[in-house]
XYZ file of C-alpha atoms in Angstrom:
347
model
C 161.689 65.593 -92.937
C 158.444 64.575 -94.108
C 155.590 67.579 -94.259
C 152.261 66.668 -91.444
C 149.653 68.490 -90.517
C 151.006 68.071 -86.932
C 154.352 69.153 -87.265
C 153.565 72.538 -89.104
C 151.368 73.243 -86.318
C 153.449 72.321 -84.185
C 156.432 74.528 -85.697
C 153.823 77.298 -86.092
C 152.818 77.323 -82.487
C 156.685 77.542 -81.400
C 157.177 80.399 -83.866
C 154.105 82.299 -83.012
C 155.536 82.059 -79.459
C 158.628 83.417 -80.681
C 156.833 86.319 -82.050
C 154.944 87.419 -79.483
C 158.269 87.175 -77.471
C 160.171 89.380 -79.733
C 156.730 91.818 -80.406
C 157.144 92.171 -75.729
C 160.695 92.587 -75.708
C 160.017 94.972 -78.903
C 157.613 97.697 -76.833
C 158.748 97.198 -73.195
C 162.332 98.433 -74.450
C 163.951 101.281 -76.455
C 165.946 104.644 -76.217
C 163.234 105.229 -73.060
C 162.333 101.506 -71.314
C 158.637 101.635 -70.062
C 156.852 99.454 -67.440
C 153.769 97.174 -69.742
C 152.040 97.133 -65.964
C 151.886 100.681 -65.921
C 151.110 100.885 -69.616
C 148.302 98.586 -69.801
C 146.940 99.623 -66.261
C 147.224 103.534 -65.170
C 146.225 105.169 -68.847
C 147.608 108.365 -67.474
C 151.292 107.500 -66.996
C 153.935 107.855 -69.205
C 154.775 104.116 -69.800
C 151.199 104.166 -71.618
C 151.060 107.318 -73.613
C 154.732 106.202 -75.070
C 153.053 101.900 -75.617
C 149.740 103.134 -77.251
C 150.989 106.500 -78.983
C 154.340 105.411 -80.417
C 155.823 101.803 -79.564
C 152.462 99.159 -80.476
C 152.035 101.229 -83.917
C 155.651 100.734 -84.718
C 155.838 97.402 -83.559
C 153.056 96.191 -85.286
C 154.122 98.479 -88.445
C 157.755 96.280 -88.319
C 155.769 92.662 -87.948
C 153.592 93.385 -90.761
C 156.684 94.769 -93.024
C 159.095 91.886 -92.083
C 156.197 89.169 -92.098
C 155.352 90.564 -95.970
C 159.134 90.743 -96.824
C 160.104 87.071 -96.049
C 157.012 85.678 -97.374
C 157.102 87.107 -100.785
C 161.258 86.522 -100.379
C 160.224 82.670 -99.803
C 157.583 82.377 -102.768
C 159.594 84.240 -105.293
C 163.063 81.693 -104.509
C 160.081 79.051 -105.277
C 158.883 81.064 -108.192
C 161.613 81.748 -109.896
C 163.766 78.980 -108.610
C 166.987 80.833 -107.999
C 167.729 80.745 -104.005
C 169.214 84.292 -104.292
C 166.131 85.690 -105.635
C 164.464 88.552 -102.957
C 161.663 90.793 -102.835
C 163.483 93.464 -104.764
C 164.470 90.803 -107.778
C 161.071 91.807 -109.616
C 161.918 95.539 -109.798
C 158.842 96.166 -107.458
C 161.018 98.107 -105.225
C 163.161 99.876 -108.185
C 159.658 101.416 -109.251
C 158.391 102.137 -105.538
C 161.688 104.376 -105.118
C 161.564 105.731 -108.597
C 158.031 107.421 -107.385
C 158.916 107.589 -104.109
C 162.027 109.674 -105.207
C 160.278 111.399 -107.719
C 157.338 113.098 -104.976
C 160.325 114.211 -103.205
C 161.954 115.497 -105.881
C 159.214 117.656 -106.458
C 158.224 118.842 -102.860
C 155.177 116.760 -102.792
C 154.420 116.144 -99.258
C 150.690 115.258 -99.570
C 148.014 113.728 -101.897
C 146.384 117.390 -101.806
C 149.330 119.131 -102.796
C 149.534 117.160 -105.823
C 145.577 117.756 -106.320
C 145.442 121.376 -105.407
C 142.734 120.366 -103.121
C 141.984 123.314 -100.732
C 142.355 123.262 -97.117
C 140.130 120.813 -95.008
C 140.060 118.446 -97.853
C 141.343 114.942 -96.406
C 144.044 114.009 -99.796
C 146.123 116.725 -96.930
C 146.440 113.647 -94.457
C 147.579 111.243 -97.215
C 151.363 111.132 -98.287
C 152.358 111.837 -101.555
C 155.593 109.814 -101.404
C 153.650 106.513 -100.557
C 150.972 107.398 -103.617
C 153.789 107.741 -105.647
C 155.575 104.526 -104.638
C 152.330 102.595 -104.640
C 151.669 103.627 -108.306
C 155.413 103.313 -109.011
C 155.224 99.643 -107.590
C 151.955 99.172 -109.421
C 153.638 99.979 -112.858
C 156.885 98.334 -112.238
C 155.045 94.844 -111.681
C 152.879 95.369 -114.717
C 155.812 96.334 -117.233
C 157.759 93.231 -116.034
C 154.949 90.770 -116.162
C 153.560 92.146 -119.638
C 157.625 92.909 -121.035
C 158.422 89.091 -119.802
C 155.406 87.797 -121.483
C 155.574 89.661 -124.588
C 158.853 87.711 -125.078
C 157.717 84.183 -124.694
C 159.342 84.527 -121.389
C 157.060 82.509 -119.233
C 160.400 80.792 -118.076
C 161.153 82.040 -114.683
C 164.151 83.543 -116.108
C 162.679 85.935 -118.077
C 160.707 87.163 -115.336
C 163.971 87.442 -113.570
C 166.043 89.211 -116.060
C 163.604 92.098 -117.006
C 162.792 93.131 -112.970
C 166.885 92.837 -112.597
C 167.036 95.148 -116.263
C 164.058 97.706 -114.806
C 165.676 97.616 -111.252
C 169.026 98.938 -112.594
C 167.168 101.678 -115.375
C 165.219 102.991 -112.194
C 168.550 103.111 -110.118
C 169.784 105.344 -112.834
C 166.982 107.641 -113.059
C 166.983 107.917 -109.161
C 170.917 108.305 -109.432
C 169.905 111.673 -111.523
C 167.408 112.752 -109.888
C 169.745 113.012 -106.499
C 172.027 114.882 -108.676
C 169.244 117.675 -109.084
C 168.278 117.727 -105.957
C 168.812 120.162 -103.214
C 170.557 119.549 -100.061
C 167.322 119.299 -98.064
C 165.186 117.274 -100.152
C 168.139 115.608 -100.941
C 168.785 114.198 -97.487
C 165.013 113.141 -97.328
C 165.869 110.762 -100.300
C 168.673 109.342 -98.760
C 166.515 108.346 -95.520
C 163.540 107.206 -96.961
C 165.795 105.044 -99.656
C 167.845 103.546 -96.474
C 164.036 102.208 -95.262
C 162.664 103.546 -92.212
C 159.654 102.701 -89.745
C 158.000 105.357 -89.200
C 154.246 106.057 -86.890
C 151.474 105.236 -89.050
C 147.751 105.548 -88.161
C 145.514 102.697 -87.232
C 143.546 103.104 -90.655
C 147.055 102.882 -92.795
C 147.964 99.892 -90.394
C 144.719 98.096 -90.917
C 144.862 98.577 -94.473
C 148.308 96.906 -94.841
C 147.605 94.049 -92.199
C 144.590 93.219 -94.817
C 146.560 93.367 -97.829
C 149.641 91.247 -95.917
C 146.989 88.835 -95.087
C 145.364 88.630 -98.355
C 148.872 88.308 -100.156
C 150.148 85.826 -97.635
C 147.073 84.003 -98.063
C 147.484 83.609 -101.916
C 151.223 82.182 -101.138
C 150.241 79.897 -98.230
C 147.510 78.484 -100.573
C 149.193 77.945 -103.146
C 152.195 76.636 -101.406
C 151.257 73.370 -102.007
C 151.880 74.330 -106.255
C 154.846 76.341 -105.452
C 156.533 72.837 -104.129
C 155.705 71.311 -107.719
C 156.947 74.377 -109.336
C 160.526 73.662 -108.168
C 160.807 70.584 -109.883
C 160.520 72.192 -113.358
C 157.336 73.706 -115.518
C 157.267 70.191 -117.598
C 157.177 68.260 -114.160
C 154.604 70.395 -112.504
C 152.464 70.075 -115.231
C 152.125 66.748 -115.969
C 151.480 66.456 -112.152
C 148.010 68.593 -113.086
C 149.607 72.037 -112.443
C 148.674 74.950 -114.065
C 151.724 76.605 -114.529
C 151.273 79.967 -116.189
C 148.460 80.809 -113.783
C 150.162 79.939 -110.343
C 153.434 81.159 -111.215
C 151.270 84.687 -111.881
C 149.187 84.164 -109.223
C 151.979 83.885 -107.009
C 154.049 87.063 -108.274
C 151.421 88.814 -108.147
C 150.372 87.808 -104.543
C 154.829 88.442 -103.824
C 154.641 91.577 -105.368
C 151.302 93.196 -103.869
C 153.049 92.117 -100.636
C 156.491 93.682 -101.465
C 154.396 97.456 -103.147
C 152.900 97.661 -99.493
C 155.974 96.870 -97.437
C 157.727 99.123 -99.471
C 155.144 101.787 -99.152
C 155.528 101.825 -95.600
C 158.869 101.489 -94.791
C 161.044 102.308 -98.136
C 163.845 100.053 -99.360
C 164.804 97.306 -96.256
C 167.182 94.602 -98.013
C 167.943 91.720 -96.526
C 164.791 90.424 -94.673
C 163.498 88.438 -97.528
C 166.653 86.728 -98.232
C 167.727 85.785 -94.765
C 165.214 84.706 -93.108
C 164.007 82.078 -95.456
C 167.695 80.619 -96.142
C 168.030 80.381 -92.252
C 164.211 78.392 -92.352
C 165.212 76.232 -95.581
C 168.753 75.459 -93.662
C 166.543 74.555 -90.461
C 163.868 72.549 -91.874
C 164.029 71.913 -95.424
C 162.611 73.126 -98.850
C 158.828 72.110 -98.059
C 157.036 75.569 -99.231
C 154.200 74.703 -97.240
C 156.132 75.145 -94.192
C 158.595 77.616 -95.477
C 155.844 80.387 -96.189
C 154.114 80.477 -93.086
C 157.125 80.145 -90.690
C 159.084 82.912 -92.916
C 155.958 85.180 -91.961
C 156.312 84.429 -88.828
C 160.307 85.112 -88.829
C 160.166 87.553 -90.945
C 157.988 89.751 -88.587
C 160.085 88.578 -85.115
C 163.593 89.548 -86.897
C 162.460 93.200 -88.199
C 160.721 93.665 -84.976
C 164.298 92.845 -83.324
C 166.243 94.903 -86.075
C 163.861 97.979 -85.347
C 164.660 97.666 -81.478
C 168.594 97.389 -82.272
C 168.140 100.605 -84.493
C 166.317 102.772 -81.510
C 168.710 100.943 -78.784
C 171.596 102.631 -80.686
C 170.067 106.258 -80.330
C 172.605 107.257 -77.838
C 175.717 106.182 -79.586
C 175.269 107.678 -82.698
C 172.896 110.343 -81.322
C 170.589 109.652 -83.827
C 168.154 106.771 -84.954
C 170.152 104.697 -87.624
C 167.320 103.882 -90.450
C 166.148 100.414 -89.468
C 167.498 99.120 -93.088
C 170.788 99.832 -92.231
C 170.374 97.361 -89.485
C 168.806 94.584 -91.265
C 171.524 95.236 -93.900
C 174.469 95.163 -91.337
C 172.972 91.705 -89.748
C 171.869 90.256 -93.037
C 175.090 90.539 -95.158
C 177.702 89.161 -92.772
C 175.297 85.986 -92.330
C 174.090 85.660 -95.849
C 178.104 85.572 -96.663
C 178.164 83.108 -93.628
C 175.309 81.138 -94.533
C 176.928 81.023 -98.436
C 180.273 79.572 -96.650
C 178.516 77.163 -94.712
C 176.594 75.391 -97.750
C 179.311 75.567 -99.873
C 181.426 73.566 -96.950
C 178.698 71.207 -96.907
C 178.481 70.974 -100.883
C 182.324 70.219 -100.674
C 181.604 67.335 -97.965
């Protein structure tokens, strides 16, 4: 199907709808169901202290997360042109867990405690773990980009092959560092590698809603390149495409997405993978739909997997990290989804 103006606004509408469907069904339900007429009309009751204190921040922390995921899982499949590339492929998320795992490791529960800043300072409200996987993501996207470079690899598989190379030497070094760990800060690895949503303040949420929006700005802009891309570096550029620069425009753009999804929420797989294979099956390769719609997806299908995780509280008696979800939803339909086209490749 042809791309129009009309149809991806069209499309978009019907997805936004979708959104805002899953974002309701998202804080009206959960281990505790509340009433949104008592939440958003008696500020004393108990409906409203649970919407404005604990579901809307989570909600909104799991459509900004998912909407980041699937974009940058869209652009870098574009990028890189390998459909089972994901957000993780870049070793973005290898270097956010590496510091993540590493501030653990070391009891380092705030920015002050690493400072030795007294008492009162503010570095005691900000978390060490997400520093440390911000500057770990920071430094993982710089040592592929430069190490991919450096070897005339401005091929998207060179790019590939050194995040896949750095992914599996941070694996190793976090597989070690578990080893030394004790039991306690051991198990606080384990969770925060398994992703989790957690409750972050409005200034952390702001700041990530700008960055998602600046990131998914760069992709959605440059969609339009991205669909050129595809067809090969000698193609795109005799079409006037500049590839070096929007191929590093665009990681860069994926990866500042992926460092501040990761930041928030640790390692959730699967997100950036499905949803834009379910999009491309649905309505073709076109990257000017596929980014904005795999936002959009992106954000409704975390916001569902994050309800599933806090719906299963009472069997398991405890909140299943919300990765563990995505991960048990995504891999039985990727598989399915892998059957399916291969079916259709036989036909």
């Amino acid at each position: 199907m042809s791309f129009t103006l009309a149809r991806a606004l069209g499309l978009g509408g019907v997805f936004l709808i979708l959104l805002f469907a899953a974002f309701l069904v998202a804080v009206r339900f959960g281990d505790q169901p509340i009433s949104l007429s008592d939440a958003l009309g008696d500020p004393s009751s108990s409906s409203a202290i649970i919407f404005w204190s604990v579901r809307l921040p989570r909600a909104l922390l799991a459509a900004l997360v998912g909407a980041g995921l699937a974009a940058s899982g869209v652009t870098l499949q574009g990028v890189l042109r390998n459909p089972l590339a994901d957000p993780f492929v870049l070793g973005v998320s290898g270097g956010a867990a590496l510091g993540a795992t590493l501030s653990l490791f070391l009891g380092f529960a705030t920015v002050g405690e690493v400072a030795q800043v007294g008492v009162g300072g503010g570095m005691e409200r900000l978390s060490a773990p997400a520093l440390f996987a911000f500057l770990g993501a920071v430094a993982a996207m710089l040592f592929v980009l430069v190490v991919s470079r450096g070897h005339g690899g401005r091929a998207p598989y060179a790019v590939l092959l050194t995040g896949v190379v750095f992914n599996a030497f941070a694996s190793a070094v976090i597989t070690l560092v578990k080893t030394l760990s004790d039991p306690n800060r051991l198990g606080e690895i384990l969770y925060w590698l398994a992703g989790t949503l957690g409750y972050e303040r409005t200034g952390t949420l702001i700041l990530s809603a700008l960055i998602q929006a600046v990131a998914i700005g760069v992709m959605l802009a440059l969609s339009g390149r991205l669909n050129l891309l595809t067809l090969g570096d000698e193609d795109a550029a005799s079409l006037g495409v500049s590839v070096v620069w929007t191929r590093r425009l665009l990681l860069l753009a994926a990866s500042a997405s992926v460092a501040d999804a990761v930041v928030l929420s640790g390692l959730i797989g699967f997100v950036g993978l499905i949803v834009p294979h379910l999009l491309r099956l649905a309505f073709g390769p076109d990257q000017r739909l596929l980014v904005p719609l795999s936002a959009l997806g992106g954000a409704a299908f975390l916001l569902l997997a994050d309800l599933l995780a806090r719906l299963a509280i009472p069997l398991f008696g405890s909140e299943p990290p919300v990765g563990v979800v995505t991960a048990l939803l995504g891999g039985p339909l990727f598989l399915a989804l892998l059957y399916r086209s291969g079916r259709l490749s036989a036909g």
